[in-house]
Short mmCIF file of C-alpha atoms in Angstrom, two decimals:
data_model
loop_
_atom_site.label_atom_id
_atom_site.label_comp_id
_atom_site.label_asym_id
_atom_site.label_seq_id
_atom_site.Cartn_x
_atom_site.Cartn_y
_atom_site.Cartn_z
CA GLU A 108 31.09 -55.82 27.46
CA ALA A 109 34.32 -55.88 29.45
CA GLN A 110 36.75 -58.54 28.23
CA LEU A 111 40.24 -59.70 29.11
CA VAL A 112 42.39 -61.96 26.93
CA GLU A 113 45.67 -63.38 28.20
CA SER A 114 48.56 -64.53 26.02
CA GLY A 115 52.23 -65.38 26.25
CA GLY A 116 52.13 -68.66 28.11
CA GLY A 117 54.24 -71.62 27.12
CA LEU A 118 56.93 -74.10 28.12
CA VAL A 119 60.06 -72.68 29.71
CA GLN A 120 63.03 -74.24 31.45
CA PRO A 121 63.69 -73.68 35.15
CA GLY A 122 65.53 -70.43 35.61
CA GLY A 123 64.09 -69.03 32.42
CA SER A 124 61.87 -66.04 31.75
CA LEU A 125 58.47 -65.42 30.24
CA ARG A 126 56.29 -62.36 29.72
CA LEU A 127 52.53 -62.67 29.94
CA SER A 128 50.18 -60.14 28.40
CA CYS A 129 46.53 -59.34 29.03
CA ALA A 130 44.56 -57.31 26.48
CA ALA A 131 41.59 -55.41 27.87
CA SER A 132 38.56 -54.16 25.96
CA GLY A 133 35.07 -52.88 26.65
CA PHE A 134 35.97 -50.66 29.59
CA THR A 135 38.23 -47.74 30.47
CA PHE A 136 41.34 -49.74 31.31
CA SER A 137 43.26 -46.77 32.69
CA GLY A 138 40.69 -46.30 35.44
CA TYR A 139 41.06 -49.67 37.14
CA TRP A 140 43.44 -51.64 39.28
CA MET A 141 44.39 -54.94 37.62
CA THR A 142 45.41 -58.27 39.11
CA TRP A 143 47.09 -61.54 38.17
CA VAL A 144 45.84 -64.77 39.75
CA ARG A 145 47.25 -68.24 39.12
CA GLN A 146 46.18 -71.83 39.58
CA ALA A 147 48.64 -74.70 39.69
CA PRO A 148 47.46 -78.03 38.24
CA GLY A 149 44.88 -79.58 40.56
CA LYS A 150 45.29 -76.79 43.10
CA GLY A 151 43.38 -73.73 44.24
CA LEU A 152 43.53 -70.14 43.11
CA GLU A 153 46.36 -67.91 44.30
CA TRP A 154 46.55 -64.12 44.06
CA VAL A 155 49.90 -63.16 42.51
CA ALA A 156 50.13 -59.39 41.99
CA ASN A 157 48.20 -56.23 41.32
CA ILE A 158 48.85 -52.74 40.01
CA GLN A 159 47.31 -49.34 40.53
CA PRO A 160 45.68 -47.54 37.53
CA GLY A 161 48.65 -45.23 37.00
CA GLY A 162 51.17 -48.01 37.57
CA SER A 163 52.92 -46.43 40.53
CA GLU A 164 51.73 -48.88 43.21
CA LYS A 165 52.35 -52.60 42.82
CA ASN A 166 51.84 -55.47 45.24
CA TYR A 167 53.07 -59.07 45.13
CA VAL A 168 52.60 -62.34 46.96
CA ASP A 169 55.75 -63.18 48.89
CA SER A 170 56.61 -66.22 46.74
CA VAL A 171 57.16 -64.10 43.60
CA LYS A 172 58.71 -60.96 45.06
CA GLY A 173 61.98 -60.13 43.35
CA ARG A 174 61.25 -62.51 40.45
CA PHE A 175 58.01 -61.24 38.90
CA THR A 176 57.19 -57.71 37.78
CA ILE A 177 53.70 -56.48 37.00
CA SER A 178 53.32 -53.54 34.64
CA ARG A 179 50.78 -51.93 32.35
CA ASP A 180 50.54 -49.78 29.24
CA ASN A 181 47.34 -47.76 29.45
CA ALA A 182 47.78 -46.47 25.90
CA LYS A 183 47.66 -50.07 24.67
CA ASN A 184 45.01 -51.24 27.18
CA SER A 185 47.40 -53.95 28.24
CA LEU A 186 48.61 -55.58 31.43
CA TYR A 187 51.85 -57.54 31.69
CA LEU A 188 53.57 -59.97 34.00
CA GLN A 189 57.32 -60.39 33.52
CA MET A 190 58.37 -63.65 35.13
CA ASN A 191 62.08 -64.30 35.73
CA SER A 192 63.97 -67.06 37.51
CA LEU A 193 61.04 -69.38 36.95
CA ARG A 194 60.64 -72.47 39.11
CA ALA A 195 58.67 -75.66 38.69
CA GLU A 196 56.22 -74.41 41.30
CA ASP A 197 55.34 -71.46 39.06
CA THR A 198 53.66 -73.90 36.66
CA ALA A 199 50.04 -72.77 36.52
CA VAL A 200 47.25 -71.23 34.54
CA TYR A 201 47.62 -67.46 34.91
CA TYR A 202 44.46 -65.33 34.88
CA CYS A 203 44.24 -61.59 34.66
CA ALA A 204 41.33 -59.93 36.39
CA ARG A 205 39.92 -56.47 36.86
CA ASP A 206 40.41 -55.43 40.47
CA ARG A 207 37.59 -53.30 41.85
CA ARG A 208 38.24 -51.24 44.91
CA GLY A 209 36.46 -48.39 46.57
CA TYR A 210 35.25 -47.07 49.90
CA ASP A 211 33.61 -50.32 50.90
CA TYR A 212 34.59 -52.95 48.38
CA TYR A 213 37.67 -54.87 47.25
CA TYR A 214 37.17 -57.72 44.76
CA MET A 215 37.78 -59.00 41.24
CA ASP A 216 34.88 -58.71 38.82
CA VAL A 217 36.05 -59.49 35.27
CA TRP A 218 38.23 -62.47 34.43
CA GLY A 219 40.15 -63.64 31.41
CA LYS A 220 40.21 -67.28 30.32
CA GLY A 221 43.83 -67.75 31.33
CA THR A 222 47.15 -68.68 29.75
CA THR A 223 49.18 -71.74 30.73
CA VAL A 224 52.76 -71.57 31.92
CA THR A 225 54.76 -74.78 32.27
CA VAL A 226 58.19 -74.69 33.86
CA SER A 227 60.03 -77.92 33.10
CA SER A 228 63.29 -79.18 31.69
CA GLN B 63 51.77 -66.75 56.54
CA THR B 64 48.07 -66.05 56.38
CA VAL B 65 45.91 -69.09 55.78
CA VAL B 66 42.27 -68.76 54.76
CA THR B 67 40.47 -72.01 55.39
CA GLN B 68 37.42 -73.48 53.68
CA GLU B 69 35.79 -76.88 53.95
CA PRO B 70 37.38 -79.22 51.37
CA SER B 71 34.05 -80.54 50.13
CA PHE B 72 30.31 -80.47 50.62
CA SER B 73 27.50 -82.53 49.20
CA VAL B 74 23.97 -81.15 48.83
CA SER B 75 20.76 -82.60 47.46
CA PRO B 76 18.98 -80.89 44.58
CA GLY B 77 16.75 -78.22 46.09
CA GLY B 78 18.67 -78.30 49.34
CA THR B 79 20.63 -75.63 51.17
CA VAL B 80 24.34 -75.58 51.87
CA THR B 81 26.49 -73.06 53.73
CA LEU B 82 30.18 -72.80 52.99
CA THR B 83 32.48 -70.97 55.39
CA CYS B 84 35.73 -69.01 55.15
CA GLY B 85 37.94 -68.67 58.21
CA LEU B 86 41.20 -67.05 59.13
CA SER B 87 43.95 -68.86 61.00
CA SER B 88 44.89 -65.80 63.00
CA ASP B 89 41.77 -63.67 63.39
CA SER B 90 38.00 -63.54 63.12
CA VAL B 91 36.67 -62.70 59.69
CA SER B 92 34.65 -59.51 59.72
CA THR B 93 33.29 -57.13 57.09
CA ASN B 94 36.61 -55.29 57.38
CA TYR B 95 38.15 -58.06 55.29
CA TYR B 96 35.62 -57.39 52.49
CA PRO B 97 35.02 -61.08 51.83
CA SER B 98 34.18 -62.02 48.26
CA TRP B 99 33.19 -65.35 46.73
CA TYR B 100 33.90 -66.95 43.35
CA ARG B 101 32.92 -70.16 41.65
CA GLN B 102 34.92 -72.14 39.13
CA THR B 103 34.11 -75.21 37.10
CA PRO B 104 36.97 -77.38 35.80
CA GLY B 105 38.83 -75.80 32.91
CA GLN B 106 36.94 -72.52 33.20
CA ALA B 107 37.80 -69.10 34.52
CA PRO B 108 36.46 -68.06 37.92
CA ARG B 109 33.17 -66.18 38.10
CA THR B 110 32.42 -63.56 40.73
CA LEU B 111 29.42 -64.31 42.95
CA ILE B 112 29.52 -62.06 46.02
CA PHE B 113 31.56 -59.06 47.13
CA SER B 114 31.69 -56.92 50.26
CA THR B 115 30.37 -59.81 52.34
CA ASN B 116 26.84 -59.91 50.94
CA THR B 117 26.48 -57.99 47.66
CA ARG B 118 25.65 -60.17 44.67
CA SER B 119 27.58 -59.53 41.49
CA SER B 120 25.64 -58.64 38.37
CA GLY B 121 23.54 -61.52 37.07
CA VAL B 122 24.02 -63.77 40.10
CA PRO B 123 20.74 -65.39 41.19
CA ASP B 124 19.40 -64.55 44.63
CA ARG B 125 19.74 -68.14 45.81
CA PHE B 126 23.37 -67.21 46.46
CA SER B 127 23.82 -65.12 49.57
CA GLY B 128 26.76 -64.02 51.69
CA SER B 129 27.04 -63.24 55.37
CA ILE B 130 29.22 -63.31 58.46
CA LEU B 131 28.46 -66.32 60.66
CA GLY B 132 30.23 -66.16 63.98
CA ASN B 133 33.88 -65.54 63.20
CA LYS B 134 33.75 -66.61 59.54
CA ALA B 135 32.46 -65.40 56.21
CA ALA B 136 29.77 -67.62 54.75
CA LEU B 137 28.23 -68.37 51.36
CA THR B 138 24.79 -69.99 51.36
CA ILE B 139 23.27 -71.68 48.34
CA THR B 140 19.50 -72.07 48.75
CA GLY B 141 17.63 -74.39 46.41
CA ALA B 142 20.76 -76.00 44.97
CA GLN B 143 20.68 -76.92 41.30
CA ALA B 144 22.73 -79.46 39.37
CA ASP B 145 24.74 -76.75 37.67
CA ASP B 146 25.84 -75.39 41.06
CA GLU B 147 28.41 -78.17 41.11
CA SER B 148 31.63 -76.18 41.18
CA ASP B 149 34.62 -75.24 43.24
CA TYR B 150 33.92 -72.22 45.42
CA TYR B 151 36.60 -69.84 46.68
CA CYS B 152 36.46 -67.01 49.16
CA VAL B 153 38.90 -64.11 49.04
CA LEU B 154 39.81 -61.81 51.88
CA TYR B 155 41.35 -58.38 51.45
CA MET B 156 44.21 -58.12 53.95
CA GLY B 157 44.98 -54.44 53.44
CA SER B 158 47.97 -52.82 51.71
CA GLY B 159 46.73 -54.11 48.38
CA ILE B 160 47.01 -57.79 49.32
CA TYR B 161 44.40 -60.47 48.69
CA VAL B 162 44.41 -64.04 50.00
CA PHE B 163 42.33 -66.79 48.44
CA GLY B 164 40.77 -69.49 50.56
CA THR B 165 41.62 -73.14 50.07
CA GLY B 166 38.42 -73.76 48.13
CA THR B 167 35.36 -75.99 48.60
CA LYS B 168 34.20 -78.55 46.07
CA VAL B 169 30.40 -78.70 46.03
CA THR B 170 28.65 -81.77 44.69
CA VAL B 171 24.92 -81.80 44.00
CA LEU B 172 23.45 -85.29 44.22
#
């Protein structure tokens, strides 16, 4: 069974940095796009970033461009999100998800349980 | 900035039918946006319901169906059950690797 487990969340001061990790198991991690999605307290879901299987193509929502970096280590079956220059509005639960894409489909099909990031002084 | 709009809330009676919609501020939603739908209960991770407009994800009961209605994507729940109470989100694929989530609809079954 495909599983994703996030870690690395915590409390950080504005302007600080944090690195999230997502450990994948139960599927061939190196064959899939992967995505980060976040949810601020009491708010809806927001797509944050995704990365191509080989790591060469990365996409970001405008609000995190230049501050967040998505990466992966296929040998370790792991996805990462390096978050710098954090702001209060980055406070959220961060989910990693498997990103399925093909000739006629684009969607997320496997989700982790999330890790909480709180940006506050 | 692209805005994907959903109804804030819907109430449905047990056994009833409800249709949620997903619209774009700047265009009509078509199959070319590969609409997908997800449900989420408080404190839980999202669960995938529908992808590519109308394909049910593995294990999703057939009382959930997706379609295009007019210029919007739609999710219909037929024969609503108490445990269908959730937040429902659509997602549109905008091209160039970019997804946009809808604003979400809170469904109450009572």
